[in-house]
Amino acid sequence: AQTVTQSQPEMSVQEAETVTLSCTYDTSESDYYLFWYKQPPSRQMILVIRQEAYKQQNATENRFSVNFQKAAKSFSLKISDSQLGDAAMYFCAYRTSPYYGGATNKLIFGTGTLLAVQP
Amino acid sequence: GAGVSQSPSNKVTEKGKDVELRCDPISGHTALYWYRQSLGQGLEFLIYFQGNSAPDKSGLPSDRFSAERTGGSVSTLTIQRTQQEDSAVYLCASSVTGGGFDEQYFGPGTRLTVT
């Protein structure tokens, strides 16, 4: 079974600085998808960025980028120029590729990292 | 357009009562998911619908939990004879087709408290 580990329960960053959130995962599959979701106090999960495992190029969305190291099974999130609105819980998630068949399209989540942004 | 909506926002119930939680997905989304978020277990998958059928029910924790989806749209998660360990936030998500790279759009959740 696949597992996702986020080893940093809490992180803090100064406004305008850069912070990196860690995520590692365990899988025997070679094709899969990885996601970072943000959950603010409103509870609504919002997709931040996603990566397909067979693509070597790291995904980037504005101030958010990932460092995807497939061999190391690592998928870290870098937030540049941190803003007060970035304060939230961040979840890393894994999803199996349909290539492997089966019926599931579920997301497997890590335990989350609570990010505080200091003014 | 409208996002995923869930009702009620909060629900307090007594142990042993049945509860129904509702999810209205984004119009046109064929895939619908239920997840549970609790302090002890984190975020865990419950069930996945494709249209009105549920090809993956593997996350339902016991036979007290059931879910249905009608008309390829609204879904209801029912918990019978609620227990205190059922207290959690229940999140619903929908996606266009359910494909691997599909973005799942989440609702705001229902916070269930069992007293």
JSON list of C-alpha atoms in Angstrom, two decimals:
[
{"chain": "A", "resi": 1, "resn": "ALA", "atom": "CA", "xyz": [0.00, 0.00, 0.00]},
{"chain": "A", "resi": 2, "resn": "GLN", "atom": "CA", "xyz": [1.10, 3.52, -0.70]},
{"chain": "A", "resi": 3, "resn": "THR", "atom": "CA", "xyz": [1.91, 5.88, 2.16]},
{"chain": "A", "resi": 4, "resn": "VAL", "atom": "CA", "xyz": [2.65, 9.59, 2.35]},
{"chain": "A", "resi": 5, "resn": "THR", "atom": "CA", "xyz": [4.78, 11.13, 5.09]},
{"chain": "A", "resi": 6, "resn": "GLN", "atom": "CA", "xyz": [5.04, 14.77, 6.07]},
{"chain": "A", "resi": 7, "resn": "SER", "atom": "CA", "xyz": [7.66, 15.00, 8.79]},
{"chain": "A", "resi": 8, "resn": "GLN", "atom": "CA", "xyz": [7.14, 18.66, 9.69]},
{"chain": "A", "resi": 9, "resn": "PRO", "atom": "CA", "xyz": [3.96, 19.11, 11.74]},
{"chain": "A", "resi": 10, "resn": "GLU", "atom": "CA", "xyz": [4.51, 22.88, 11.90]},
{"chain": "A", "resi": 11, "resn": "MET", "atom": "CA", "xyz": [6.61, 25.43, 10.04]},
{"chain": "A", "resi": 12, "resn": "SER", "atom": "CA", "xyz": [7.00, 29.17, 10.30]},
{"chain": "A", "resi": 13, "resn": "VAL", "atom": "CA", "xyz": [8.24, 31.71, 7.75]},
{"chain": "A", "resi": 14, "resn": "GLN", "atom": "CA", "xyz": [8.66, 35.46, 7.66]},
{"chain": "A", "resi": 15, "resn": "GLU", "atom": "CA", "xyz": [6.58, 37.37, 5.17]},
{"chain": "A", "resi": 16, "resn": "ALA", "atom": "CA", "xyz": [8.40, 37.72, 1.80]},
{"chain": "A", "resi": 17, "resn": "GLU", "atom": "CA", "xyz": [10.78, 34.86, 2.65]},
{"chain": "A", "resi": 18, "resn": "THR", "atom": "CA", "xyz": [10.94, 31.38, 1.12]},
{"chain": "A", "resi": 19, "resn": "VAL", "atom": "CA", "xyz": [9.90, 28.17, 2.84]},
{"chain": "A", "resi": 20, "resn": "THR", "atom": "CA", "xyz": [10.08, 24.52, 1.81]},
{"chain": "A", "resi": 21, "resn": "LEU", "atom": "CA", "xyz": [7.64, 21.88, 3.02]},
{"chain": "A", "resi": 22, "resn": "SER", "atom": "CA", "xyz": [8.77, 18.26, 2.89]},
{"chain": "A", "resi": 23, "resn": "CYS", "atom": "CA", "xyz": [6.89, 15.23, 1.65]},
{"chain": "A", "resi": 24, "resn": "THR", "atom": "CA", "xyz": [8.06, 11.68, 1.07]},
{"chain": "A", "resi": 25, "resn": "TYR", "atom": "CA", "xyz": [6.05, 8.74, -0.13]},
{"chain": "A", "resi": 26, "resn": "ASP", "atom": "CA", "xyz": [6.34, 5.03, -0.49]},
{"chain": "A", "resi": 27, "resn": "THR", "atom": "CA", "xyz": [5.13, 3.14, -3.54]},
{"chain": "A", "resi": 28, "resn": "SER", "atom": "CA", "xyz": [6.11, 0.29, -5.83]},
{"chain": "A", "resi": 29, "resn": "GLU", "atom": "CA", "xyz": [4.38, 1.92, -8.78]},
{"chain": "A", "resi": 30, "resn": "SER", "atom": "CA", "xyz": [6.31, 3.76, -11.47]},
{"chain": "A", "resi": 31, "resn": "ASP", "atom": "CA", "xyz": [3.49, 5.96, -12.68]},
{"chain": "A", "resi": 32, "resn": "TYR", "atom": "CA", "xyz": [1.39, 8.06, -10.33]},
{"chain": "A", "resi": 33, "resn": "TYR", "atom": "CA", "xyz": [0.35, 11.61, -9.53]},
{"chain": "A", "resi": 34, "resn": "LEU", "atom": "CA", "xyz": [1.33, 13.87, -6.67]},
{"chain": "A", "resi": 35, "resn": "PHE", "atom": "CA", "xyz": [-0.53, 16.86, -5.32]},
{"chain": "A", "resi": 36, "resn": "TRP", "atom": "CA", "xyz": [-0.18, 19.62, -2.77]},
{"chain": "A", "resi": 37, "resn": "TYR", "atom": "CA", "xyz": [-3.41, 20.91, -1.25]},
{"chain": "A", "resi": 38, "resn": "LYS", "atom": "CA", "xyz": [-3.87, 23.92, 1.01]},
{"chain": "A", "resi": 39, "resn": "GLN", "atom": "CA", "xyz": [-6.51, 23.98, 3.75]},
{"chain": "A", "resi": 40, "resn": "PRO", "atom": "CA", "xyz": [-7.12, 27.41, 5.33]},
{"chain": "A", "resi": 41, "resn": "PRO", "atom": "CA", "xyz": [-9.20, 27.81, 8.50]},
{"chain": "A", "resi": 42, "resn": "SER", "atom": "CA", "xyz": [-12.33, 27.85, 6.32]},
{"chain": "A", "resi": 43, "resn": "ARG", "atom": "CA", "xyz": [-11.71, 24.06, 5.89]},
{"chain": "A", "resi": 44, "resn": "GLN", "atom": "CA", "xyz": [-12.03, 24.15, 2.11]},
{"chain": "A", "resi": 45, "resn": "MET", "atom": "CA", "xyz": [-9.18, 22.24, 0.47]},
{"chain": "A", "resi": 46, "resn": "ILE", "atom": "CA", "xyz": [-7.62, 24.06, -2.47]},
{"chain": "A", "resi": 47, "resn": "LEU", "atom": "CA", "xyz": [-5.27, 22.50, -5.01]},
{"chain": "A", "resi": 48, "resn": "VAL", "atom": "CA", "xyz": [-1.92, 24.29, -5.01]},
{"chain": "A", "resi": 49, "resn": "ILE", "atom": "CA", "xyz": [0.09, 22.29, -7.51]},
{"chain": "A", "resi": 50, "resn": "ARG", "atom": "CA", "xyz": [0.28, 18.83, -9.08]},
{"chain": "A", "resi": 51, "resn": "GLN", "atom": "CA", "xyz": [2.90, 16.66, -10.73]},
{"chain": "A", "resi": 52, "resn": "GLU", "atom": "CA", "xyz": [2.80, 13.62, -12.97]},
{"chain": "A", "resi": 53, "resn": "ALA", "atom": "CA", "xyz": [5.49, 11.12, -12.03]},
{"chain": "A", "resi": 54, "resn": "TYR", "atom": "CA", "xyz": [6.59, 10.41, -15.58]},
{"chain": "A", "resi": 55, "resn": "LYS", "atom": "CA", "xyz": [7.35, 14.08, -16.18]},
{"chain": "A", "resi": 56, "resn": "GLN", "atom": "CA", "xyz": [10.84, 14.97, -15.04]},
{"chain": "A", "resi": 57, "resn": "GLN", "atom": "CA", "xyz": [10.28, 18.70, -15.14]},
{"chain": "A", "resi": 58, "resn": "ASN", "atom": "CA", "xyz": [9.25, 20.15, -11.82]},
{"chain": "A", "resi": 59, "resn": "ALA", "atom": "CA", "xyz": [5.82, 21.78, -11.77]},
{"chain": "A", "resi": 60, "resn": "THR", "atom": "CA", "xyz": [5.52, 25.51, -11.08]},
{"chain": "A", "resi": 61, "resn": "GLU", "atom": "CA", "xyz": [2.49, 27.66, -10.33]},
{"chain": "A", "resi": 62, "resn": "ASN", "atom": "CA", "xyz": [3.38, 31.31, -9.75]},
{"chain": "A", "resi": 63, "resn": "ARG", "atom": "CA", "xyz": [5.10, 31.49, -6.33]},
{"chain": "A", "resi": 64, "resn": "PHE", "atom": "CA", "xyz": [4.71, 27.74, -5.75]},
{"chain": "A", "resi": 65, "resn": "SER", "atom": "CA", "xyz": [7.08, 25.15, -7.12]},
{"chain": "A", "resi": 66, "resn": "VAL", "atom": "CA", "xyz": [7.98, 21.57, -6.37]},
{"chain": "A", "resi": 67, "resn": "ASN", "atom": "CA", "xyz": [11.20, 19.63, -6.15]},
{"chain": "A", "resi": 68, "resn": "PHE", "atom": "CA", "xyz": [10.26, 16.16, -7.40]},
{"chain": "A", "resi": 69, "resn": "GLN", "atom": "CA", "xyz": [12.94, 13.53, -6.81]},
{"chain": "A", "resi": 70, "resn": "LYS", "atom": "CA", "xyz": [11.47, 10.30, -8.12]},
{"chain": "A", "resi": 71, "resn": "ALA", "atom": "CA", "xyz": [14.29, 8.01, -7.11]},
{"chain": "A", "resi": 72, "resn": "ALA", "atom": "CA", "xyz": [14.24, 9.40, -3.58]},
{"chain": "A", "resi": 73, "resn": "LYS", "atom": "CA", "xyz": [10.42, 9.39, -3.54]},
{"chain": "A", "resi": 74, "resn": "SER", "atom": "CA", "xyz": [10.42, 12.99, -2.42]},
{"chain": "A", "resi": 75, "resn": "PHE", "atom": "CA", "xyz": [8.02, 15.77, -3.39]},
{"chain": "A", "resi": 76, "resn": "SER", "atom": "CA", "xyz": [8.73, 19.01, -1.56]},
{"chain": "A", "resi": 77, "resn": "LEU", "atom": "CA", "xyz": [6.83, 22.28, -1.97]},
{"chain": "A", "resi": 78, "resn": "LYS", "atom": "CA", "xyz": [8.64, 25.61, -2.15]},
{"chain": "A", "resi": 79, "resn": "ILE", "atom": "CA", "xyz": [6.72, 28.80, -1.47]},
{"chain": "A", "resi": 80, "resn": "SER", "atom": "CA", "xyz": [8.54, 31.92, -2.56]},
{"chain": "A", "resi": 81, "resn": "ASP", "atom": "CA", "xyz": [7.80, 35.48, -1.41]},
{"chain": "A", "resi": 82, "resn": "SER", "atom": "CA", "xyz": [5.52, 34.17, 1.35]},
{"chain": "A", "resi": 83, "resn": "GLN", "atom": "CA", "xyz": [2.35, 36.13, 1.99]},
{"chain": "A", "resi": 84, "resn": "LEU", "atom": "CA", "xyz": [0.07, 36.29, 5.02]},
{"chain": "A", "resi": 85, "resn": "GLY", "atom": "CA", "xyz": [-2.61, 34.51, 2.98]},
{"chain": "A", "resi": 86, "resn": "ASP", "atom": "CA", "xyz": [-0.34, 31.49, 2.60]},
{"chain": "A", "resi": 87, "resn": "ALA", "atom": "CA", "xyz": [-0.88, 30.62, 6.25]},
{"chain": "A", "resi": 88, "resn": "ALA", "atom": "CA", "xyz": [-2.75, 27.31, 6.25]},
{"chain": "A", "resi": 89, "resn": "MET", "atom": "CA", "xyz": [-2.42, 23.56, 6.63]},
{"chain": "A", "resi": 90, "resn": "TYR", "atom": "CA", "xyz": [-0.68, 22.01, 3.64]},
{"chain": "A", "resi": 91, "resn": "PHE", "atom": "CA", "xyz": [-1.30, 18.41, 2.63]},
{"chain": "A", "resi": 92, "resn": "CYS", "atom": "CA", "xyz": [0.74, 16.29, 0.28]},
{"chain": "A", "resi": 93, "resn": "ALA", "atom": "CA", "xyz": [-1.27, 13.62, -1.55]},
{"chain": "A", "resi": 94, "resn": "TYR", "atom": "CA", "xyz": [-0.64, 10.61, -3.80]},
{"chain": "A", "resi": 95, "resn": "ARG", "atom": "CA", "xyz": [-2.86, 9.09, -6.45]},
{"chain": "A", "resi": 96, "resn": "THR", "atom": "CA", "xyz": [-2.38, 5.88, -8.41]},
{"chain": "A", "resi": 97, "resn": "SER", "atom": "CA", "xyz": [-2.27, 6.06, -12.20]},
{"chain": "A", "resi": 98, "resn": "PRO", "atom": "CA", "xyz": [-5.19, 4.42, -14.08]},
{"chain": "A", "resi": 99, "resn": "TYR", "atom": "CA", "xyz": [-2.49, 2.37, -15.84]},
{"chain": "A", "resi": 100, "resn": "TYR", "atom": "CA", "xyz": [-2.56, 0.00, -12.88]},
{"chain": "A", "resi": 101, "resn": "GLY", "atom": "CA", "xyz": [-6.23, -0.66, -13.33]},
{"chain": "A", "resi": 102, "resn": "GLY", "atom": "CA", "xyz": [-8.51, -1.04, -10.39]},
{"chain": "A", "resi": 103, "resn": "ALA", "atom": "CA", "xyz": [-11.37, 1.18, -9.55]},
{"chain": "A", "resi": 104, "resn": "THR", "atom": "CA", "xyz": [-9.91, 3.64, -7.13]},
{"chain": "A", "resi": 105, "resn": "ASN", "atom": "CA", "xyz": [-9.12, 7.25, -7.82]},
{"chain": "A", "resi": 106, "resn": "LYS", "atom": "CA", "xyz": [-8.71, 8.16, -4.21]},
{"chain": "A", "resi": 107, "resn": "LEU", "atom": "CA", "xyz": [-6.16, 10.56, -2.85]},
{"chain": "A", "resi": 108, "resn": "ILE", "atom": "CA", "xyz": [-3.86, 9.28, -0.12]},
{"chain": "A", "resi": 109, "resn": "PHE", "atom": "CA", "xyz": [-2.91, 12.16, 2.15]},
{"chain": "A", "resi": 110, "resn": "GLY", "atom": "CA", "xyz": [-0.05, 12.89, 4.47]},
{"chain": "A", "resi": 111, "resn": "THR", "atom": "CA", "xyz": [-0.69, 14.21, 7.97]},
{"chain": "A", "resi": 112, "resn": "GLY", "atom": "CA", "xyz": [-0.19, 17.81, 6.97]},
{"chain": "A", "resi": 113, "resn": "THR", "atom": "CA", "xyz": [2.12, 20.71, 7.81]},
{"chain": "A", "resi": 114, "resn": "LEU", "atom": "CA", "xyz": [0.72, 23.79, 9.53]},
{"chain": "A", "resi": 115, "resn": "LEU", "atom": "CA", "xyz": [2.40, 26.86, 8.05]},
{"chain": "A", "resi": 116, "resn": "ALA", "atom": "CA", "xyz": [2.45, 30.13, 9.95]},
{"chain": "A", "resi": 117, "resn": "VAL", "atom": "CA", "xyz": [3.50, 33.34, 8.21]},
{"chain": "A", "resi": 118, "resn": "GLN", "atom": "CA", "xyz": [4.95, 36.03, 10.45]},
{"chain": "A", "resi": 119, "resn": "PRO", "atom": "CA", "xyz": [4.50, 39.68, 9.44]},
{"chain": "B", "resi": 1, "resn": "GLY", "atom": "CA", "xyz": [-19.75, 28.86, -11.24]},
{"chain": "B", "resi": 2, "resn": "ALA", "atom": "CA", "xyz": [-20.87, 27.26, -7.99]},
{"chain": "B", "resi": 3, "resn": "GLY", "atom": "CA", "xyz": [-18.45, 25.02, -6.19]},
{"chain": "B", "resi": 4, "resn": "VAL", "atom": "CA", "xyz": [-19.08, 21.88, -4.19]},
{"chain": "B", "resi": 5, "resn": "SER", "atom": "CA", "xyz": [-21.56, 22.51, -1.42]},
{"chain": "B", "resi": 6, "resn": "GLN", "atom": "CA", "xyz": [-22.23, 20.46, 1.70]},
{"chain": "B", "resi": 7, "resn": "SER", "atom": "CA", "xyz": [-24.96, 20.55, 4.28]},
{"chain": "B", "resi": 8, "resn": "PRO", "atom": "CA", "xyz": [-25.27, 20.94, 7.12]},
{"chain": "B", "resi": 9, "resn": "SER", "atom": "CA", "xyz": [-22.13, 22.89, 7.93]},
{"chain": "B", "resi": 10, "resn": "ASN", "atom": "CA", "xyz": [-22.19, 21.59, 11.48]},
{"chain": "B", "resi": 11, "resn": "LYS", "atom": "CA", "xyz": [-24.13, 18.77, 13.06]},
{"chain": "B", "resi": 12, "resn": "VAL", "atom": "CA", "xyz": [-24.34, 17.81, 16.70]},
{"chain": "B", "resi": 13, "resn": "THR", "atom": "CA", "xyz": [-26.02, 14.53, 17.46]},
{"chain": "B", "resi": 14, "resn": "GLU", "atom": "CA", "xyz": [-26.43, 12.18, 20.35]},
{"chain": "B", "resi": 15, "resn": "LYS", "atom": "CA", "xyz": [-24.70, 8.85, 20.42]},
{"chain": "B", "resi": 16, "resn": "GLY", "atom": "CA", "xyz": [-26.87, 6.18, 18.82]},
{"chain": "B", "resi": 17, "resn": "LYS", "atom": "CA", "xyz": [-28.74, 8.51, 16.48]},
{"chain": "B", "resi": 18, "resn": "ASP", "atom": "CA", "xyz": [-28.58, 8.31, 12.69]},
{"chain": "B", "resi": 19, "resn": "VAL", "atom": "CA", "xyz": [-27.29, 11.25, 10.63]},
{"chain": "B", "resi": 20, "resn": "GLU", "atom": "CA", "xyz": [-27.34, 12.16, 6.96]},
{"chain": "B", "resi": 21, "resn": "LEU", "atom": "CA", "xyz": [-24.76, 14.39, 5.35]},
{"chain": "B", "resi": 22, "resn": "ARG", "atom": "CA", "xyz": [-25.37, 15.89, 1.95]},
{"chain": "B", "resi": 23, "resn": "CYS", "atom": "CA", "xyz": [-23.04, 16.80, -0.89]},
{"chain": "B", "resi": 24, "resn": "ASP", "atom": "CA", "xyz": [-23.89, 18.78, -4.03]},
{"chain": "B", "resi": 25, "resn": "PRO", "atom": "CA", "xyz": [-21.04, 18.39, -6.52]},
{"chain": "B", "resi": 26, "resn": "ILE", "atom": "CA", "xyz": [-20.12, 20.78, -9.27]},
{"chain": "B", "resi": 27, "resn": "SER", "atom": "CA", "xyz": [-22.58, 20.42, -12.13]},
{"chain": "B", "resi": 28, "resn": "GLY", "atom": "CA", "xyz": [-21.32, 18.03, -14.79]},
{"chain": "B", "resi": 29, "resn": "HIS", "atom": "CA", "xyz": [-18.75, 16.32, -12.58]},
{"chain": "B", "resi": 30, "resn": "THR", "atom": "CA", "xyz": [-19.15, 12.56, -12.90]},
{"chain": "B", "resi": 31, "resn": "ALA", "atom": "CA", "xyz": [-16.80, 11.60, -10.07]},
{"chain": "B", "resi": 32, "resn": "LEU", "atom": "CA", "xyz": [-17.60, 12.21, -6.41]},
{"chain": "B", "resi": 33, "resn": "TYR", "atom": "CA", "xyz": [-15.59, 11.36, -3.31]},
{"chain": "B", "resi": 34, "resn": "TRP", "atom": "CA", "xyz": [-16.12, 11.35, 0.42]},
{"chain": "B", "resi": 35, "resn": "TYR", "atom": "CA", "xyz": [-13.25, 11.80, 2.86]},
{"chain": "B", "resi": 36, "resn": "ARG", "atom": "CA", "xyz": [-13.12, 12.04, 6.64]},
{"chain": "B", "resi": 37, "resn": "GLN", "atom": "CA", "xyz": [-10.78, 14.31, 8.54]},
{"chain": "B", "resi": 38, "resn": "SER", "atom": "CA", "xyz": [-10.25, 13.57, 12.21]},
{"chain": "B", "resi": 39, "resn": "LEU", "atom": "CA", "xyz": [-7.58, 14.39, 14.76]},
{"chain": "B", "resi": 40, "resn": "GLY", "atom": "CA", "xyz": [-6.58, 10.81, 15.30]},
{"chain": "B", "resi": 41, "resn": "GLN", "atom": "CA", "xyz": [-6.72, 9.50, 11.74]},
{"chain": "B", "resi": 42, "resn": "GLY", "atom": "CA", "xyz": [-5.89, 12.51, 9.57]},
{"chain": "B", "resi": 43, "resn": "LEU", "atom": "CA", "xyz": [-7.53, 12.67, 6.15]},
{"chain": "B", "resi": 44, "resn": "GLU", "atom": "CA", "xyz": [-8.88, 9.33, 5.01]},
{"chain": "B", "resi": 45, "resn": "PHE", "atom": "CA", "xyz": [-10.80, 8.22, 1.95]},
{"chain": "B", "resi": 46, "resn": "LEU", "atom": "CA", "xyz": [-14.26, 6.77, 2.46]},
{"chain": "B", "resi": 47, "resn": "ILE", "atom": "CA", "xyz": [-15.94, 6.12, -0.89]},
{"chain": "B", "resi": 48, "resn": "TYR", "atom": "CA", "xyz": [-15.75, 7.02, -4.57]},
{"chain": "B", "resi": 49, "resn": "PHE", "atom": "CA", "xyz": [-18.67, 7.34, -7.00]},
{"chain": "B", "resi": 50, "resn": "GLN", "atom": "CA", "xyz": [-18.51, 7.31, -10.77]},
{"chain": "B", "resi": 51, "resn": "GLY", "atom": "CA", "xyz": [-21.96, 8.38, -11.86]},
{"chain": "B", "resi": 52, "resn": "ASN", "atom": "CA", "xyz": [-24.39, 6.61, -9.55]},
{"chain": "B", "resi": 53, "resn": "SER", "atom": "CA", "xyz": [-22.24, 3.56, -8.92]},
{"chain": "B", "resi": 54, "resn": "ALA", "atom": "CA", "xyz": [-19.57, 3.19, -6.27]},
{"chain": "B", "resi": 55, "resn": "PRO", "atom": "CA", "xyz": [-16.60, 1.23, -7.64]},
{"chain": "B", "resi": 56, "resn": "ASP", "atom": "CA", "xyz": [-14.58, 1.84, -4.49]},
{"chain": "B", "resi": 57, "resn": "LYS", "atom": "CA", "xyz": [-16.15, 1.60, -1.06]},
{"chain": "B", "resi": 58, "resn": "SER", "atom": "CA", "xyz": [-12.98, 0.37, 0.59]},
{"chain": "B", "resi": 59, "resn": "GLY", "atom": "CA", "xyz": [-12.68, 3.27, 3.01]},
{"chain": "B", "resi": 60, "resn": "LEU", "atom": "CA", "xyz": [-16.03, 2.91, 4.74]},
{"chain": "B", "resi": 61, "resn": "PRO", "atom": "CA", "xyz": [-15.00, 2.06, 8.33]},
{"chain": "B", "resi": 62, "resn": "SER", "atom": "CA", "xyz": [-17.96, -0.13, 9.25]},
{"chain": "B", "resi": 63, "resn": "ASP", "atom": "CA", "xyz": [-21.36, -1.27, 8.04]},
{"chain": "B", "resi": 64, "resn": "ARG", "atom": "CA", "xyz": [-22.88, 1.64, 9.95]},
{"chain": "B", "resi": 65, "resn": "PHE", "atom": "CA", "xyz": [-21.65, 3.84, 7.12]},
{"chain": "B", "resi": 66, "resn": "SER", "atom": "CA", "xyz": [-23.37, 3.93, 3.74]},
{"chain": "B", "resi": 67, "resn": "ALA", "atom": "CA", "xyz": [-23.61, 6.36, 0.86]},
{"chain": "B", "resi": 68, "resn": "GLU", "atom": "CA", "xyz": [-25.64, 6.79, -2.25]},
{"chain": "B", "resi": 69, "resn": "ARG", "atom": "CA", "xyz": [-25.69, 9.07, -5.22]},
{"chain": "B", "resi": 70, "resn": "THR", "atom": "CA", "xyz": [-28.75, 9.77, -7.30]},
{"chain": "B", "resi": 71, "resn": "GLY", "atom": "CA", "xyz": [-29.12, 11.24, -10.76]},
{"chain": "B", "resi": 72, "resn": "GLY", "atom": "CA", "xyz": [-25.37, 11.38, -11.08]},
{"chain": "B", "resi": 73, "resn": "SER", "atom": "CA", "xyz": [-25.46, 14.42, -8.85]},
{"chain": "B", "resi": 74, "resn": "VAL", "atom": "CA", "xyz": [-26.30, 14.75, -5.16]},
{"chain": "B", "resi": 75, "resn": "SER", "atom": "CA", "xyz": [-24.79, 12.29, -2.72]},
{"chain": "B", "resi": 76, "resn": "THR", "atom": "CA", "xyz": [-25.81, 11.43, 0.82]},
{"chain": "B", "resi": 77, "resn": "LEU", "atom": "CA", "xyz": [-23.54, 9.86, 3.41]},
{"chain": "B", "resi": 78, "resn": "THR", "atom": "CA", "xyz": [-25.49, 8.12, 6.16]},
{"chain": "B", "resi": 79, "resn": "ILE", "atom": "CA", "xyz": [-24.08, 7.09, 9.50]},
{"chain": "B", "resi": 80, "resn": "GLN", "atom": "CA", "xyz": [-26.31, 4.83, 11.58]},
{"chain": "B", "resi": 81, "resn": "ARG", "atom": "CA", "xyz": [-26.13, 4.48, 15.35]},
{"chain": "B", "resi": 82, "resn": "THR", "atom": "CA", "xyz": [-23.44, 7.15, 15.63]},
{"chain": "B", "resi": 83, "resn": "GLN", "atom": "CA", "xyz": [-20.53, 6.65, 18.00]},
{"chain": "B", "resi": 84, "resn": "GLN", "atom": "CA", "xyz": [-18.23, 9.23, 19.54]},
{"chain": "B", "resi": 85, "resn": "GLU", "atom": "CA", "xyz": [-15.38, 8.08, 17.32]},
{"chain": "B", "resi": 86, "resn": "ASP", "atom": "CA", "xyz": [-17.46, 9.19, 14.31]},
{"chain": "B", "resi": 87, "resn": "SER", "atom": "CA", "xyz": [-16.86, 12.81, 15.34]},
{"chain": "B", "resi": 88, "resn": "ALA", "atom": "CA", "xyz": [-14.90, 14.37, 12.49]},
{"chain": "B", "resi": 89, "resn": "VAL", "atom": "CA", "xyz": [-15.14, 16.69, 9.52]},
{"chain": "B", "resi": 90, "resn": "TYR", "atom": "CA", "xyz": [-16.62, 14.95, 6.51]},
{"chain": "B", "resi": 91, "resn": "LEU", "atom": "CA", "xyz": [-15.36, 16.35, 3.23]},
{"chain": "B", "resi": 92, "resn": "CYS", "atom": "CA", "xyz": [-16.89, 15.82, -0.18]},
{"chain": "B", "resi": 93, "resn": "ALA", "atom": "CA", "xyz": [-15.05, 16.37, -3.46]},
{"chain": "B", "resi": 94, "resn": "SER", "atom": "CA", "xyz": [-15.94, 16.10, -7.12]},
{"chain": "B", "resi": 95, "resn": "SER", "atom": "CA", "xyz": [-13.97, 15.96, -10.33]},
{"chain": "B", "resi": 96, "resn": "VAL", "atom": "CA", "xyz": [-14.80, 16.09, -14.01]},
{"chain": "B", "resi": 97, "resn": "THR", "atom": "CA", "xyz": [-14.12, 12.48, -14.96]},
{"chain": "B", "resi": 98, "resn": "GLY", "atom": "CA", "xyz": [-12.24, 10.85, -12.10]},
{"chain": "B", "resi": 99, "resn": "GLY", "atom": "CA", "xyz": [-9.10, 10.52, -14.23]},
{"chain": "B", "resi": 100, "resn": "GLY", "atom": "CA", "xyz": [-5.76, 10.29, -12.49]},
{"chain": "B", "resi": 101, "resn": "PHE", "atom": "CA", "xyz": [-4.67, 13.84, -13.05]},
{"chain": "B", "resi": 102, "resn": "ASP", "atom": "CA", "xyz": [-8.13, 15.30, -12.53]},
{"chain": "B", "resi": 103, "resn": "GLU", "atom": "CA", "xyz": [-8.32, 18.03, -9.93]},
{"chain": "B", "resi": 104, "resn": "GLN", "atom": "CA", "xyz": [-10.64, 17.15, -7.08]},
{"chain": "B", "resi": 105, "resn": "TYR", "atom": "CA", "xyz": [-12.65, 20.16, -5.96]},
{"chain": "B", "resi": 106, "resn": "PHE", "atom": "CA", "xyz": [-13.54, 20.03, -2.30]},
{"chain": "B", "resi": 107, "resn": "GLY", "atom": "CA", "xyz": [-16.52, 21.33, -0.41]},
{"chain": "B", "resi": 108, "resn": "PRO", "atom": "CA", "xyz": [-16.26, 23.13, 2.96]},
{"chain": "B", "resi": 109, "resn": "GLY", "atom": "CA", "xyz": [-17.11, 19.97, 4.87]},
{"chain": "B", "resi": 110, "resn": "THR", "atom": "CA", "xyz": [-19.60, 19.02, 7.56]},
{"chain": "B", "resi": 111, "resn": "ARG", "atom": "CA", "xyz": [-18.33, 19.01, 11.12]},
{"chain": "B", "resi": 112, "resn": "LEU", "atom": "CA", "xyz": [-20.02, 16.16, 12.96]},
{"chain": "B", "resi": 113, "resn": "THR", "atom": "CA", "xyz": [-19.95, 16.07, 16.73]},
{"chain": "B", "resi": 114, "resn": "VAL", "atom": "CA", "xyz": [-21.34, 13.04, 18.52]},
{"chain": "B", "resi": 115, "resn": "THR", "atom": "CA", "xyz": [-22.10, 13.68, 22.20]}
]
